[in-house]
Amino acid sequence: MDERELKGLIGKVRNGKLSRRGFISRMAAVGLAAPLATQLLAIGGAAQAQPKSGYKPTKRGGGGALKVLWWQGPTLLNPHFATGTKDQDGSRVFYEPLAGWDPDGTMIPVLAAEVPTRENGGLAADGKSVTWKLKQGVKWHDGKPFTADDVVFNWEYARDPATAAVSSGAYKDIKVEKIDQFTVKVMFDVAKAFWAEAFVGVAGMIIPKHLFENFAGAKSREAPTNLSPVGTGPYLFKEFKPGDLLTGVINPNYHMPNKPYFDSFELKGGGDAVSAARAVLQTGEYDFAWNMQVEDEVLLRLEKGGKGRVHINESGSMEHIQLNTTDPWTEVDGERASIKTVHPSLSDPAVRDALALLVDRDSVEKYIYGRTGVAANNYLHNPSRFRSKNTTREFNIDKAIALLDKAGWKPGADGIREKAGKKLKYVFQTSINQPRQKTQAIIKQACQKAGIEIEIKSVTASVFFSSDVANPDTYPHFYCDLQMYTTGPTLPDPGVWMQSYLSREVAQKENKWQGRNITRWRNKEWDDLYFKAEAELDPVKRVAMHIQLNDMVVNNRVVIPVIARSGVSAMNLKLVANPSGWDSNFWDLQDWFKDA
Amino acid sequence: MSTDFLLRRIMIAIPSLLGISVVLFTVLALAPGDPFGELVTNPNVPAEVRLALRAKFGLDDPVHLRYIRWLWAMLQGDWGFSFVSRVNVDTLILQRLPTTISVIGASQLLAILIAVPVGVLAAAKPYSMFDQIANTFAFIGFSLPTFFTGLLLILVFSVNLNWLPIVYSTEIAGHGMAYVWNAVRQAIMPVAVLGLFQGASLVRYVRSSVLEVIKLDFVTTARSKGIGERKVLVLHVVRNALIPVVTLVALQMPIVFGGAIVTEQIFRVPGIGSLLISAMLANDTPVIMGVTFVFSCLVVFFNLLADVLYGWLDPRIALR
């Protein structure tokens, strides 16, 4: 089935000539799984079917206390200052965005009356504006009405450099206008394929104008409401101790009927991931624990406690190995790995191909990550509609040896392959983290068999992931041959994230290593396609382009994808919750309930 | 003891506190890391945002400037604010100090309640069976680090027996007696870990101190007057033997605070120890400075207290 045919079908669904079920079964006939087919409909603009809600309670409240455990507790409750997911989660209990992202990356309206589409006039044909219709009758926790003024205020607040808002990235390049009391228009300078960054998801939580307007800009830190939020969410704020405790009680006037189910909310912070998993899975003291960075083996053992289960959800996080395209061992103009150099041996495609053959991804999945990760062929793995089917992975030492032999890399006296005096000896760095060191060991072993020597280097996470310009061991410096870490699009759109291969984004001394392109790979063809994709308003075409972008990166072995890591949480056996890898863990907190 | 002595001691304390703060600040400035490190890996946060935050919080200024700015503010009573939570440091510390003090106070009390009777009894009949057993347990007690005993207790009492909660909560369910019981229940393990550790080393001090006194002439005199053994022990021996122990308890307080940092992390006790650890992980300099400053003040204070107490309890010692 080609693109045109597909579009024809989507069009039929849109016009009502073909039922959604009919579409999905036809897709299944050509081998497309149902969720993917549904997504195609969604991005193709066919009427957004409200997702089937599994919410069972028939009245508000009565569920007792919801107790959750965050092994790093939220330290602040202003969503615009949230430096990490813990703060975003803490804020999300009280504040809500116009829309959120479900685990499939589908947009679900929260404070918006509907998802803007081309059909309902929400999306402009030229892609330069989005009109949001707000839900009416929503009240802030203090009883004041929620209106378009609040939405516009959040834009003004976040874009002001003096506020020093972390969310400013989503707001600084847009314009927002109030159309009427319950309509706002978001405008972009250029046509924007992905228009849902502002006011949606974690960057989109909306704070009340009447409590923050006197504390915008330089005075932002003094707002008393920074620590005692007044939002629109399902729970009213009760108490907050940074890093330790966050409590709330049911919002009797919540804008969704029969929700929420729990009468009170308690978030306890601190401690470590393993004991948090234990408190949910084994002793059952808590209902939910976040971000279980624990080996699957341990989780499986704790699950035998019988009080809880491990929940896995897809996320964009990609554990991958980067191959340096520049020479990290030669200094040019005061910087190593300068783009004026070329890597002496990694520039040979045969060596890159051989390395890809030497990474045993299936073993890494099986023995290290277990249920918490999936062996990956693609750099762009999730959301699944962007996942390429054109790539493969293989672990084959003999094939790697044959490739290297053919390319003229012959084993020297010490068993290490060399050509023209250049040896296949690499320094492979990553952050200190047990699964990573184990993965390094697996790769080192395979490489050794093929005559490539790997020197393993591990850097403390706080150094590796810092933006310290003076420290050569940070990942943006990339002063070694290979390195491995996880990164991913935190939004269900890879637009921003894929900039990591854009030539102008090269991380180098000139930009204090703030660029996103760490491998320093440059390719004109790729750049052109990227810009084309970013300007492409047809979602189906855009997906195809991003798949092509991924294929170029993967087939050129710019990086070797290893494991697509999942979101892992621990929850009580009875708890029904649906964490999303594209939004806050609490994106559907109002829907959480305990099934009898 | 004169006020002169007190004043002099306080004057000596000031330069040492200053010295401590200089060393701390320099070490923190030299240590790698960045309070906004988490933003580095988030593709949706542009690098400018992070740079702007660093500039706004003055992180790019030279170390000596930052130190002087911090000190000057501190002298005026402004403890600064946390980079991470943007809350004032003194608020954060005050929020958590009561928990730490109550846990440490309870454990210290437990330590004394165990150490004094056991130590005295052991010394009254040296090398008896009781003494041997007490000695063995004391050795085990202070040889095992608190993080180990903590995990051991969790394994036994929470996981296997399911008697006690593993998470120390500030928000306790129930009212009246139920509230008190829940509060006590969750404090049992952290207090026991700290108290037993402290008690174990105290037992040995009490024992040797009592042994020393029990051999003195005035004890023999008291016995020869025909006073009962129990009275001799309580009124004559213990009273004198406890003078060095009291100062020791005061001198050991800093160690207890150190142990509390680890214990708080294990049991999720929301005290200043766990605040310090999370601040260190986040490179939150103002909070680290604030908490360590509180710790150094406590150390200096308890040292002073030990000196003063000693002079007060034993008038033979003149403080000049």
PDB file of C-alpha atoms in Angstrom, chain A residues 69 71-72 75-76 81-86 88 162-166 168-169 172 197 218 220-221 227 238-245 247 266 268-272 275-276 278-279 282-283 285-286 307 462-463 465-468 471 475 487-491 496-497 514 516, chain B residues 31-54 56-57 80-88 91-92 95-96 99 151 154-155 158-159 162 164-171 264-270 275 278 281-283:
ATOM      1  CA  LEU A  69       6.917   7.524  46.358  1.00  0.00           C
ATOM      2  CA  TRP A  71      12.974   8.657  45.327  1.00  0.00           C
ATOM      3  CA  GLN A  72      13.916  12.196  44.437  1.00  0.00           C
ATOM      4  CA  THR A  75      11.903  20.644  45.127  1.00  0.00           C
ATOM      5  CA  LEU A  76       9.639  23.302  43.696  1.00  0.00           C
ATOM      6  CA  PHE A  81      10.943  26.590  37.018  1.00  0.00           C
ATOM      7  CA  ALA A  82      10.878  22.792  36.927  1.00  0.00           C
ATOM      8  CA  THR A  83      14.426  21.608  36.264  1.00  0.00           C
ATOM      9  CA  GLY A  84      13.626  17.912  36.206  1.00  0.00           C
ATOM     10  CA  THR A  85      10.796  15.430  35.881  1.00  0.00           C
ATOM     11  CA  LYS A  86      10.374  15.356  39.663  1.00  0.00           C
ATOM     12  CA  GLN A  88       7.243  18.676  36.634  1.00  0.00           C
ATOM     13  CA  ALA A 162      14.180  38.061  33.697  1.00  0.00           C
ATOM     14  CA  THR A 163      11.843  35.341  34.914  1.00  0.00           C
ATOM     15  CA  ALA A 164      14.530  32.763  34.070  1.00  0.00           C
ATOM     16  CA  ALA A 165      11.884  30.191  33.253  1.00  0.00           C
ATOM     17  CA  VAL A 166      13.067  26.749  32.232  1.00  0.00           C
ATOM     18  CA  SER A 168      11.065  29.553  27.986  1.00  0.00           C
ATOM     19  CA  GLY A 169      12.193  27.412  25.041  1.00  0.00           C
ATOM     20  CA  LYS A 172      10.202  32.654  23.344  1.00  0.00           C
ATOM     21  CA  GLU A 197       4.954  22.547  22.421  1.00  0.00           C
ATOM     22  CA  ALA A 218      12.922  39.573  38.237  1.00  0.00           C
ATOM     23  CA  SER A 220       9.509  35.693  40.097  1.00  0.00           C
ATOM     24  CA  ARG A 221      11.271  34.045  43.024  1.00  0.00           C
ATOM     25  CA  LEU A 227       5.360  26.993  47.068  1.00  0.00           C
ATOM     26  CA  LYS A 238      -2.276  21.143  51.366  1.00  0.00           C
ATOM     27  CA  GLU A 239       1.377  20.997  52.356  1.00  0.00           C
ATOM     28  CA  PHE A 240       4.801  21.062  50.744  1.00  0.00           C
ATOM     29  CA  LYS A 241       8.247  20.385  52.137  1.00  0.00           C
ATOM     30  CA  PRO A 242      10.807  20.617  49.319  1.00  0.00           C
ATOM     31  CA  GLY A 243      12.415  17.276  48.562  1.00  0.00           C
ATOM     32  CA  ASP A 244      10.380  15.524  51.231  1.00  0.00           C
ATOM     33  CA  LEU A 245       6.629  15.729  51.174  1.00  0.00           C
ATOM     34  CA  THR A 247       0.157  16.524  50.034  1.00  0.00           C
ATOM     35  CA  GLU A 266       0.510  12.150  49.336  1.00  0.00           C
ATOM     36  CA  LYS A 268       6.888  11.186  49.712  1.00  0.00           C
ATOM     37  CA  GLY A 269      10.346  12.032  48.402  1.00  0.00           C
ATOM     38  CA  GLY A 270      13.880  10.893  49.085  1.00  0.00           C
ATOM     39  CA  GLY A 271      15.757   7.638  49.566  1.00  0.00           C
ATOM     40  CA  ASP A 272      16.819   5.354  46.736  1.00  0.00           C
ATOM     41  CA  SER A 275      13.913   0.681  48.571  1.00  0.00           C
ATOM     42  CA  ALA A 276      11.172   2.631  46.809  1.00  0.00           C
ATOM     43  CA  ARG A 278      10.440  -2.489  47.795  1.00  0.00           C
ATOM     44  CA  ALA A 279       7.914  -0.237  49.523  1.00  0.00           C
ATOM     45  CA  GLN A 282       7.081  -6.042  48.527  1.00  0.00           C
ATOM     46  CA  THR A 283       5.670  -4.324  51.603  1.00  0.00           C
ATOM     47  CA  GLU A 285       3.249   0.652  51.990  1.00  0.00           C
ATOM     48  CA  TYR A 286       2.894   2.849  48.907  1.00  0.00           C
ATOM     49  CA  LYS A 307       1.787  -6.501  46.582  1.00  0.00           C
ATOM     50  CA  SER A 462      27.682  14.596  37.431  1.00  0.00           C
ATOM     51  CA  VAL A 463      30.742  15.374  35.326  1.00  0.00           C
ATOM     52  CA  PHE A 465      26.363  15.190  31.942  1.00  0.00           C
ATOM     53  CA  SER A 466      27.443  18.658  33.014  1.00  0.00           C
ATOM     54  CA  SER A 467      27.820  21.673  30.792  1.00  0.00           C
ATOM     55  CA  ASP A 468      31.179  22.551  32.313  1.00  0.00           C
ATOM     56  CA  ASN A 471      36.054  19.923  31.827  1.00  0.00           C
ATOM     57  CA  TYR A 475      29.835  14.203  26.784  1.00  0.00           C
ATOM     58  CA  THR A 487      18.944  10.712  25.096  1.00  0.00           C
ATOM     59  CA  GLY A 488      15.533  10.985  23.554  1.00  0.00           C
ATOM     60  CA  PRO A 489      12.744  13.231  22.384  1.00  0.00           C
ATOM     61  CA  THR A 490      10.754  13.970  25.513  1.00  0.00           C
ATOM     62  CA  LEU A 491       7.912  15.094  23.282  1.00  0.00           C
ATOM     63  CA  VAL A 496      13.976  19.183  17.997  1.00  0.00           C
ATOM     64  CA  TRP A 497      15.753  16.025  19.015  1.00  0.00           C
ATOM     65  CA  GLN A 514      26.490  23.916  23.573  1.00  0.00           C
ATOM     66  CA  ARG A 516      23.450  19.443  19.928  1.00  0.00           C
TER      67      ARG A 516
ATOM     68  CA  ALA B  31      34.066  20.110  42.406  1.00  0.00           C
ATOM     69  CA  PRO B  32      32.635  19.386  38.972  1.00  0.00           C
ATOM     70  CA  GLY B  33      28.940  19.537  38.281  1.00  0.00           C
ATOM     71  CA  ASP B  34      26.213  22.019  37.758  1.00  0.00           C
ATOM     72  CA  PRO B  35      22.878  22.580  39.522  1.00  0.00           C
ATOM     73  CA  PHE B  36      21.241  22.697  36.126  1.00  0.00           C
ATOM     74  CA  GLY B  37      22.869  19.498  34.909  1.00  0.00           C
ATOM     75  CA  GLU B  38      19.510  17.880  34.378  1.00  0.00           C
ATOM     76  CA  LEU B  39      18.723  20.465  31.744  1.00  0.00           C
ATOM     77  CA  VAL B  40      21.760  19.501  29.682  1.00  0.00           C
ATOM     78  CA  THR B  41      20.258  16.235  28.529  1.00  0.00           C
ATOM     79  CA  ASN B  42      16.788  17.629  27.877  1.00  0.00           C
ATOM     80  CA  PRO B  43      16.581  18.383  24.157  1.00  0.00           C
ATOM     81  CA  ASN B  44      13.603  20.704  24.636  1.00  0.00           C
ATOM     82  CA  VAL B  45      15.492  23.150  26.805  1.00  0.00           C
ATOM     83  CA  PRO B  46      17.715  25.358  24.654  1.00  0.00           C
ATOM     84  CA  ALA B  47      21.274  25.889  25.861  1.00  0.00           C
ATOM     85  CA  GLU B  48      20.616  29.631  26.224  1.00  0.00           C
ATOM     86  CA  VAL B  49      18.114  28.949  28.983  1.00  0.00           C
ATOM     87  CA  ARG B  50      20.714  27.113  31.004  1.00  0.00           C
ATOM     88  CA  LEU B  51      23.351  29.766  30.387  1.00  0.00           C
ATOM     89  CA  ALA B  52      20.905  32.486  31.385  1.00  0.00           C
ATOM     90  CA  LEU B  53      20.098  30.649  34.611  1.00  0.00           C
ATOM     91  CA  ARG B  54      23.791  30.271  35.441  1.00  0.00           C
ATOM     92  CA  LYS B  56      21.332  34.959  36.823  1.00  0.00           C
ATOM     93  CA  PHE B  57      22.432  32.957  39.841  1.00  0.00           C
ATOM     94  CA  GLY B  80      20.694  32.841  50.288  1.00  0.00           C
ATOM     95  CA  PHE B  81      18.287  30.645  48.377  1.00  0.00           C
ATOM     96  CA  SER B  82      18.476  27.199  46.882  1.00  0.00           C
ATOM     97  CA  PHE B  83      19.267  27.110  43.151  1.00  0.00           C
ATOM     98  CA  VAL B  84      17.140  24.036  42.820  1.00  0.00           C
ATOM     99  CA  SER B  85      13.982  24.923  44.714  1.00  0.00           C
ATOM    100  CA  ARG B  86      14.408  28.710  44.755  1.00  0.00           C
ATOM    101  CA  VAL B  87      13.392  28.613  48.419  1.00  0.00           C
ATOM    102  CA  ASN B  88      15.350  30.450  51.109  1.00  0.00           C
ATOM    103  CA  THR B  91      13.407  28.116  55.550  1.00  0.00           C
ATOM    104  CA  LEU B  92      14.559  24.764  54.195  1.00  0.00           C
ATOM    105  CA  GLN B  95      11.669  22.971  58.132  1.00  0.00           C
ATOM    106  CA  ARG B  96      13.882  19.960  58.678  1.00  0.00           C
ATOM    107  CA  THR B  99      13.019  16.109  62.771  1.00  0.00           C
ATOM    108  CA  LEU B 151      19.610  -2.192  56.151  1.00  0.00           C
ATOM    109  CA  ILE B 154      14.822  -3.071  57.471  1.00  0.00           C
ATOM    110  CA  LEU B 155      15.322  -6.584  56.163  1.00  0.00           C
ATOM    111  CA  SER B 158       9.998  -4.552  57.599  1.00  0.00           C
ATOM    112  CA  VAL B 159      10.521  -7.106  54.884  1.00  0.00           C
ATOM    113  CA  ASN B 162       6.418  -6.717  58.292  1.00  0.00           C
ATOM    114  CA  LEU B 164       7.603  -1.633  61.015  1.00  0.00           C
ATOM    115  CA  PRO B 165       7.325   0.727  58.033  1.00  0.00           C
ATOM    116  CA  ILE B 166      10.481   1.323  55.978  1.00  0.00           C
ATOM    117  CA  VAL B 167       9.505   4.838  55.070  1.00  0.00           C
ATOM    118  CA  TYR B 168       9.610   7.571  57.694  1.00  0.00           C
ATOM    119  CA  SER B 169       6.748   9.893  56.941  1.00  0.00           C
ATOM    120  CA  THR B 170       6.207  13.427  58.133  1.00  0.00           C
ATOM    121  CA  GLU B 171       2.526  13.044  57.453  1.00  0.00           C
ATOM    122  CA  GLU B 264      18.304   9.688  57.435  1.00  0.00           C
ATOM    123  CA  GLN B 265      18.986   8.737  53.854  1.00  0.00           C
ATOM    124  CA  ILE B 266      18.301   5.043  54.478  1.00  0.00           C
ATOM    125  CA  PHE B 267      15.014   5.548  56.305  1.00  0.00           C
ATOM    126  CA  ARG B 268      13.929   8.632  54.350  1.00  0.00           C
ATOM    127  CA  VAL B 269      13.899  10.675  57.537  1.00  0.00           C
ATOM    128  CA  PRO B 270      13.322  14.224  56.289  1.00  0.00           C
ATOM    129  CA  LEU B 275      18.696  17.686  52.781  1.00  0.00           C
ATOM    130  CA  SER B 278      20.177  15.785  48.012  1.00  0.00           C
ATOM    131  CA  LEU B 281      23.755  15.493  44.441  1.00  0.00           C
ATOM    132  CA  ALA B 282      22.228  18.561  42.844  1.00  0.00           C
ATOM    133  CA  ASN B 283      25.293  20.789  43.345  1.00  0.00           C
TER     134      ASN B 283
END
